[in-house]
Short mmCIF file of C-alpha atoms in Angstrom, two decimals:
data_model
loop_
_atom_site.label_atom_id
_atom_site.label_comp_id
_atom_site.label_asym_id
_atom_site.label_seq_id
_atom_site.Cartn_x
_atom_site.Cartn_y
_atom_site.Cartn_z
CA MET A 1 -4.78 -18.14 18.78
CA LYS A 2 -7.75 -16.08 17.62
CA ILE A 3 -6.83 -13.03 15.52
CA LEU A 4 -9.17 -10.18 14.53
CA VAL A 5 -7.98 -8.35 11.41
CA GLY A 6 -9.25 -4.93 10.29
CA ILE A 7 -9.26 -4.12 6.56
CA SER A 8 -10.58 -0.90 5.04
CA HIS A 9 -8.63 -0.43 1.80
CA PRO A 10 -7.60 -2.63 -1.16
CA LYS A 11 -3.96 -2.32 -0.08
CA HIS A 12 -4.83 -3.73 3.36
CA ALA A 13 -6.40 -6.79 1.70
CA LEU A 14 -3.24 -7.26 -0.35
CA MET A 15 -0.72 -6.78 2.46
CA PHE A 16 -2.54 -9.06 4.91
CA LYS A 17 -3.45 -11.75 2.35
CA ASN A 18 -0.28 -13.86 2.68
CA PRO A 19 0.18 -13.44 6.47
CA ILE A 20 -3.48 -14.52 6.91
CA ASN A 21 -2.84 -17.58 4.74
CA GLU A 22 0.31 -18.48 6.70
CA LEU A 23 -1.38 -17.98 10.06
CA THR A 24 -4.34 -20.11 8.94
CA LYS A 25 -1.95 -22.88 7.87
CA ASN A 26 -0.50 -22.73 11.39
CA PHE A 27 -3.99 -23.43 12.81
CA HIS A 28 -4.78 -19.91 14.05
CA GLU A 29 -8.37 -18.67 13.72
CA ILE A 30 -8.86 -15.48 11.71
CA GLU A 31 -11.83 -13.11 11.69
CA VAL A 32 -11.82 -10.15 9.28
CA VAL A 33 -13.91 -7.00 9.71
CA ALA A 34 -13.97 -4.96 6.51
CA VAL A 35 -14.95 -1.46 5.51
CA GLU A 36 -15.72 -1.53 1.79
CA LYS A 37 -13.64 0.84 -0.38
CA GLU A 38 -13.35 0.45 -4.14
CA ILE A 39 -12.46 -3.24 -4.71
CA THR A 40 -11.70 -4.28 -1.12
CA GLU A 41 -14.58 -6.75 -0.89
CA TYR A 42 -13.87 -8.09 -4.38
CA LEU A 43 -10.25 -8.85 -3.44
CA LEU A 44 -11.19 -10.58 -0.20
CA LYS A 45 -13.54 -12.83 -2.18
CA GLN A 46 -10.83 -13.54 -4.78
CA PHE A 47 -8.37 -14.46 -2.04
CA GLY A 48 -10.88 -16.76 -0.35
CA ILE A 49 -10.68 -14.82 2.93
CA PRO A 50 -13.94 -14.92 4.98
CA TYR A 51 -14.98 -11.45 6.18
CA THR A 52 -17.81 -9.38 7.59
CA VAL A 53 -18.56 -5.94 6.11
CA ILE A 54 -19.25 -3.36 8.81
CA GLY A 55 -19.70 -0.34 6.54
CA LYS A 56 -18.67 1.57 3.46
CA ASN A 57 -15.86 4.12 3.20
CA GLN A 58 -17.11 7.69 3.30
CA PRO A 59 -15.57 10.39 1.05
CA LYS A 60 -15.90 13.32 3.48
CA LEU A 61 -14.35 13.67 6.95
CA TYR A 62 -17.65 14.55 8.67
CA ARG A 63 -19.27 11.47 7.12
CA LYS A 64 -16.39 9.27 8.26
CA LEU A 65 -16.88 10.57 11.80
CA ALA A 66 -20.64 10.02 11.58
CA ALA A 67 -20.11 6.41 10.43
CA LEU A 68 -17.55 5.58 13.14
CA PRO A 69 -20.00 4.77 15.99
CA LYS A 70 -21.71 2.14 13.80
CA TRP A 71 -18.36 0.62 12.79
CA GLU A 72 -17.27 0.49 16.42
CA TYR A 73 -20.52 -1.10 17.56
CA LEU A 74 -20.39 -3.79 14.86
CA THR A 75 -16.70 -4.48 15.54
CA PHE A 76 -17.50 -4.77 19.26
CA LYS A 77 -20.37 -7.16 18.50
CA ILE A 78 -18.15 -9.38 16.32
CA ALA A 79 -15.31 -9.33 18.87
CA ARG A 80 -17.66 -10.24 21.72
CA GLU A 81 -18.73 -13.35 19.85
CA PHE A 82 -15.31 -14.25 18.36
CA LYS A 83 -13.29 -13.54 21.55
CA PRO A 84 -10.00 -12.60 19.83
CA ASP A 85 -6.63 -12.92 21.57
CA ILE A 86 -5.15 -10.13 19.47
CA PHE A 87 -6.20 -7.35 17.05
CA ILE A 88 -4.14 -6.43 13.97
CA GLY A 89 -4.55 -3.81 11.27
CA ARG A 90 -3.68 -0.35 10.04
CA ALA A 91 -4.61 2.84 11.93
CA LEU A 92 -8.31 2.04 12.20
CA PRO A 93 -10.12 3.80 15.08
CA HIS A 94 -12.83 1.13 15.44
CA LEU A 95 -10.18 -1.58 15.77
CA ALA A 96 -8.07 0.43 18.21
CA HIS A 97 -10.97 1.34 20.49
CA VAL A 98 -12.57 -2.11 20.59
CA SER A 99 -9.22 -3.76 21.34
CA ALA A 100 -8.94 -1.47 24.36
CA ILE A 101 -12.45 -2.34 25.55
CA PHE A 102 -11.55 -6.04 25.52
CA ARG A 103 -8.07 -5.32 26.93
CA LYS A 104 -6.40 -7.26 24.13
CA PRO A 105 -3.18 -6.32 22.27
CA PHE A 106 -3.47 -4.22 19.12
CA ILE A 107 -0.61 -4.42 16.58
CA LEU A 108 -0.72 -1.38 14.31
CA PHE A 109 1.03 -1.89 10.95
CA GLU A 110 1.76 1.57 9.51
CA ASP A 111 3.69 3.22 6.67
CA THR A 112 1.93 6.55 6.01
CA GLU A 113 3.74 9.38 7.81
CA HIS A 114 1.23 12.10 6.98
CA ALA A 115 -1.80 10.16 8.29
CA THR A 116 -1.36 12.05 11.56
CA LYS A 117 -5.03 12.78 12.24
CA VAL A 118 -6.16 9.15 12.34
CA GLN A 119 -2.93 8.08 14.07
CA LYS A 120 -3.66 10.44 16.97
CA ILE A 121 -6.93 8.60 17.55
CA CYS A 122 -5.36 5.14 17.30
CA LEU A 123 -1.84 5.36 18.75
CA PRO A 124 -2.83 5.61 22.44
CA PHE A 125 -4.54 2.22 22.11
CA ALA A 126 -1.80 0.44 20.12
CA ASP A 127 0.57 -1.89 21.97
CA VAL A 128 3.13 -1.64 19.16
CA VAL A 129 3.51 0.23 15.87
CA VAL A 130 5.32 -1.71 13.13
CA THR A 131 6.78 0.28 10.24
CA PRO A 132 9.42 0.02 7.50
CA ASP A 133 12.86 1.09 8.72
CA CYS A 134 12.75 4.09 6.37
CA TYR A 135 9.65 5.48 8.15
CA LYS A 136 10.43 9.09 9.11
CA ARG A 137 8.46 9.39 12.35
CA SER A 138 9.26 7.69 15.65
CA PHE A 139 6.94 6.20 18.27
CA LYS A 140 9.19 5.80 21.27
CA GLY A 141 8.73 2.75 23.46
CA LYS A 142 6.33 0.94 21.13
CA HIS A 143 7.98 1.19 17.70
CA ILE A 144 9.39 -1.76 15.71
CA ARG A 145 11.01 -1.26 12.30
CA PHE A 146 11.72 -3.83 9.58
CA LYS A 147 13.93 -3.70 6.49
CA GLY A 148 11.38 -3.62 3.71
CA TYR A 149 8.06 -2.21 2.48
CA TYR A 150 4.55 -3.59 3.01
CA GLU A 151 4.16 -3.90 -0.76
CA LEU A 152 6.79 -6.66 -0.62
CA ALA A 153 4.32 -8.74 1.43
CA TYR A 154 2.47 -9.41 -1.83
CA LEU A 155 4.88 -8.43 -4.64
CA HIS A 156 8.05 -10.23 -3.59
CA PRO A 157 8.95 -12.87 -6.24
CA LYS A 158 8.34 -15.55 -3.61
CA TYR A 159 4.63 -14.60 -3.60
CA PHE A 160 4.06 -12.94 -6.97
CA GLU A 161 4.61 -14.10 -10.54
CA PRO A 162 3.39 -11.86 -13.39
CA ASP A 163 0.63 -13.31 -15.53
CA PRO A 164 1.33 -12.61 -19.23
CA SER A 165 -2.31 -13.32 -20.14
CA VAL A 166 -3.08 -9.74 -19.09
CA LEU A 167 -1.34 -8.64 -22.30
CA ASP A 168 -3.59 -10.91 -24.37
CA ASP A 169 -6.61 -9.44 -22.59
CA LEU A 170 -5.62 -6.00 -23.88
CA GLY A 171 -4.44 -7.09 -27.33
CA LEU A 172 -0.78 -6.45 -26.50
CA SER A 173 2.44 -8.35 -27.03
CA LYS A 174 5.53 -8.40 -24.76
CA ASP A 175 7.22 -6.04 -27.21
CA ASP A 176 4.47 -3.41 -27.09
CA LYS A 177 5.16 -0.25 -25.10
CA PHE A 178 2.50 1.16 -22.80
CA VAL A 179 2.15 3.63 -19.92
CA VAL A 180 -0.09 3.32 -16.87
CA ILE A 181 -1.51 6.56 -15.40
CA ARG A 182 -3.48 6.70 -12.13
CA PHE A 183 -5.55 9.45 -10.52
CA VAL A 184 -6.88 9.28 -6.96
CA SER A 185 -10.00 10.67 -5.30
CA TRP A 186 -8.17 12.74 -2.62
CA SER A 187 -10.88 11.72 -0.14
CA ALA A 188 -8.75 10.01 2.52
CA VAL A 189 -8.32 11.84 5.83
CA HIS A 190 -4.56 12.19 5.19
CA ASP A 191 -5.28 13.70 1.73
CA ILE A 192 -7.07 16.79 3.09
CA GLY A 193 -5.39 19.93 1.72
CA GLN A 194 -3.17 17.96 -0.68
CA ARG A 195 -3.08 18.07 -4.47
CA GLY A 196 -2.00 16.15 -7.54
CA VAL A 197 -2.48 16.59 -11.31
CA GLY A 198 -4.77 19.30 -12.70
CA LEU A 199 -7.08 18.75 -15.69
CA LYS A 200 -4.88 20.75 -18.06
CA MET A 201 -1.87 18.62 -17.18
CA LYS A 202 -3.90 15.41 -17.45
CA ARG A 203 -4.48 16.33 -21.07
CA ALA A 204 -0.79 17.06 -21.50
CA TYR A 205 0.14 13.69 -19.95
CA VAL A 206 -2.03 11.81 -22.43
CA SER A 207 -1.06 13.79 -25.54
CA LYS A 208 2.68 13.74 -24.78
CA LEU A 209 3.05 10.21 -23.47
CA GLU A 210 0.95 8.38 -26.04
CA LYS A 211 3.71 9.14 -28.54
CA TYR A 212 5.72 6.47 -26.72
CA GLY A 213 3.04 3.79 -26.46
CA LYS A 214 -0.51 2.95 -25.54
CA ILE A 215 -2.03 4.78 -22.56
CA PHE A 216 -4.06 3.11 -19.82
CA ILE A 217 -5.76 5.27 -17.18
CA LEU A 218 -7.32 4.14 -13.93
CA SER A 219 -9.01 6.53 -11.54
CA GLU A 220 -10.61 6.34 -8.08
CA ARG A 221 -13.10 9.01 -9.01
CA GLU A 222 -15.25 9.18 -12.15
CA ILE A 223 -13.00 9.75 -15.12
CA GLU A 224 -13.56 12.73 -17.44
CA LYS A 225 -15.39 11.79 -20.65
CA GLU A 226 -12.47 12.86 -22.83
CA PHE A 227 -10.31 10.15 -21.23
CA GLU A 228 -12.92 7.39 -21.38
CA LYS A 229 -11.22 5.63 -24.32
CA TYR A 230 -8.04 5.27 -22.25
CA LYS A 231 -9.80 3.72 -19.26
CA LEU A 232 -8.19 0.48 -18.11
CA ARG A 233 -10.54 -2.49 -18.31
CA ILE A 234 -9.04 -5.65 -16.82
CA LEU A 235 -9.76 -7.92 -13.87
CA PRO A 236 -8.40 -6.20 -10.73
CA GLU A 237 -6.31 -9.22 -9.75
CA LYS A 238 -4.34 -8.85 -13.00
CA PHE A 239 -3.39 -5.22 -12.39
CA HIS A 240 0.03 -5.90 -10.87
CA SER A 241 0.93 -8.11 -13.81
CA LEU A 242 0.09 -5.21 -16.13
CA LEU A 243 2.18 -2.89 -13.98
CA TYR A 244 5.10 -5.33 -14.20
CA TYR A 245 5.08 -5.23 -18.02
CA ALA A 246 4.52 -1.45 -18.33
CA GLN A 247 7.21 0.83 -19.70
CA LEU A 248 6.30 3.51 -17.15
CA TYR A 249 3.91 4.31 -14.32
CA ILE A 250 3.03 7.91 -13.54
CA GLY A 251 0.27 9.13 -11.25
CA GLU A 252 -1.09 10.33 -7.93
CA GLY A 253 -1.44 6.92 -6.27
CA GLY A 254 1.38 6.50 -3.74
CA SER A 255 0.88 2.78 -3.17
CA THR A 256 0.73 2.15 -6.92
CA ALA A 257 3.93 4.16 -7.40
CA THR A 258 5.67 2.01 -4.78
CA GLU A 259 4.27 -1.17 -6.33
CA ALA A 260 5.57 -0.20 -9.77
CA ALA A 261 9.02 0.55 -8.37
CA ILE A 262 9.16 -2.76 -6.51
CA LEU A 263 8.15 -4.57 -9.71
CA GLY A 264 11.03 -2.93 -11.59
CA THR A 265 8.89 -0.52 -13.63
CA PRO A 266 10.01 3.13 -13.92
CA SER A 267 7.78 4.96 -11.46
CA ILE A 268 6.83 8.61 -11.00
CA HIS A 269 4.67 9.75 -8.09
CA VAL A 270 2.92 13.12 -8.45
CA SER A 271 1.72 14.48 -5.13
CA SER A 272 2.33 17.20 -2.57
CA THR A 273 2.43 14.46 0.09
CA ALA A 274 5.46 12.62 -1.34
CA LYS A 275 7.98 14.64 0.70
CA TYR A 276 6.60 13.19 3.93
CA CYS A 277 7.08 9.52 3.06
CA GLY A 278 10.22 7.56 3.89
CA ASN A 279 9.51 4.72 1.47
CA PHE A 280 9.66 7.10 -1.52
CA GLU A 281 12.91 8.57 -0.21
CA ASP A 282 14.42 5.12 0.33
CA LEU A 283 13.37 3.82 -3.09
CA HIS A 284 14.79 6.93 -4.74
CA LYS A 285 18.03 7.58 -2.85
CA ASN A 286 19.14 3.99 -2.36
CA TYR A 287 17.80 2.31 -5.49
CA ARG A 288 16.72 4.99 -8.00
CA LEU A 289 13.51 3.08 -8.59
CA ILE A 290 11.11 5.99 -8.11
CA TYR A 291 10.89 9.75 -8.68
CA THR A 292 8.54 12.01 -6.76
CA PHE A 293 7.29 15.46 -7.74
CA SER A 294 4.83 17.96 -6.30
CA ASP A 295 5.05 19.83 -9.64
CA ASP A 296 3.02 17.91 -12.24
CA ARG A 297 4.90 19.57 -15.12
CA GLN A 298 8.30 18.45 -13.81
CA ALA A 299 6.88 14.95 -13.43
CA LEU A 300 5.90 14.93 -17.11
CA GLU A 301 9.37 16.07 -18.14
CA LYS A 302 10.95 13.21 -16.17
CA ALA A 303 8.49 10.74 -17.72
CA ILE A 304 9.51 11.81 -21.22
CA GLU A 305 13.19 11.58 -20.27
CA ILE A 306 12.71 7.99 -19.06
CA LEU A 307 10.70 6.96 -22.13
CA GLU A 308 13.34 8.46 -24.43
CA ASP A 309 15.90 6.05 -22.95
CA PRO A 310 15.55 2.65 -24.73
CA ASP A 311 17.44 0.96 -21.88
CA SER A 312 15.32 2.34 -19.01
CA LYS A 313 13.37 -0.86 -18.34
CA ARG A 314 16.54 -2.96 -18.11
CA LYS A 315 18.07 -0.40 -15.74
CA TRP A 316 15.07 -0.61 -13.44
CA ARG A 317 15.14 -4.42 -13.46
CA ARG A 318 18.79 -4.38 -12.32
CA ARG A 319 18.01 -1.84 -9.59
CA ARG A 320 15.09 -3.99 -8.46
CA GLU A 321 17.40 -7.00 -8.02
CA LYS A 322 19.66 -4.93 -5.75
CA MET A 323 16.66 -3.82 -3.69
CA LEU A 324 15.32 -7.37 -3.32
CA LYS A 325 18.69 -8.63 -2.07
CA GLU A 326 18.75 -5.99 0.67
CA LYS A 327 15.14 -6.35 1.91
CA ILE A 328 13.56 -9.09 4.03
CA ASP A 329 10.66 -11.47 3.40
CA VAL A 330 7.96 -9.15 4.80
CA THR A 331 5.26 -11.83 4.86
CA ALA A 332 7.46 -14.12 6.97
CA PHE A 333 8.32 -11.21 9.28
CA MET A 334 4.67 -10.20 9.79
CA THR A 335 3.56 -13.79 10.35
CA ASN A 336 6.29 -14.49 12.90
CA PHE A 337 5.73 -11.17 14.70
CA ILE A 338 1.99 -11.77 15.10
CA GLU A 339 2.32 -15.44 15.97
CA ASN A 340 4.91 -14.89 18.69
CA PHE A 341 3.69 -11.57 20.13
CA PRO A 342 4.58 -10.18 22.69
CA GLU A 343 7.87 -12.17 22.84
CA SER A 344 8.64 -11.10 19.25
CA PHE A 345 8.33 -7.45 20.31
CA TYR A 346 10.66 -7.83 23.31
CA GLU A 347 13.26 -9.70 21.26
CA LEU A 348 13.34 -7.06 18.53
CA ARG A 349 13.45 -4.20 21.04
CA GLU A 350 16.37 -5.86 22.81
CA LYS A 351 18.20 -6.36 19.52
CA GLU A 352 17.57 -2.73 18.58
CA LEU A 353 19.04 -1.52 21.89
CA GLU A 354 22.07 -3.79 21.46
CA ASP A 355 22.65 -2.41 17.96
CA LYS A 356 22.47 1.16 19.26
CA CYS A 357 24.96 0.37 22.05
CA SER A 358 27.39 -1.21 19.60
CA GLN A 359 27.20 1.95 17.46
CA GLY A 360 28.11 4.12 20.45
CA PHE A 361 24.70 5.62 21.32
#
């Protein structure tokens, strides 16, 4: 089978990495079309995944719309030559539209509830939408849910082992305490009108939290000069290892907050979008692995409370073990679903209906 994969964000490269490897081992042909954003291209190179860049992410909505015709043309050109049997990716308009032109199935893997603008463009062309079971929205007739999070596709212990050399790179020992802080650019379509941490509170975060350990800051946008000395400087592929050893993560990055929680690191997400997302709710209510705040001051208070508890890291590790026991192997699920589509879709839909009948619906 020939599979065309769309990737336009570092997280997409991470979540599709292992399924691509498994599908390649099973003798399927993979073609990746990539829109460069931050370290997307770097990661694809590190993972040894061949790809073709069709453009660069644009920070403003009008520029994204202006770039779309080029992305669609180049995707069409690649698909015409590759002749894919199926398209897979996130809610990417160029992927959705070209799949429809070639009348081939499009599997949309989604987990961002508030990305409604781009979903409206893509959903009519998707044959199925695959989401975590905690996803708050419903796409009747074409919706499949799984018991897990996409971050588990690359951070489950079966696929990820922390590399302690990252501590040596930063002059740290396993006993050293440190906090990771992340700020985002707020340039995604689903970020329009949303907010995170203001400059005054950024200063408060650093001054208050560095009493408990070293501070490392990473930022999508250019960091303010006063925080330059805290800027994280490591190889990108070692970031999740650093996150694993951290005493705390706090920041605006939703994916990073989820990653920290899944790795068993106390995690605080600061964003006005957090209330929309089922994965944050699931990780908080069922496992107490993450806290979400729209108020940046309340987030800081919770961070201090966690850091004041000398047993917090051990608590999170125990909660992580409970979570891992209750979630599936997401890589295996994605690989099987793609490889056996559309039969995999019909089987899961039938099982879902049977479960509803047995519960009296």
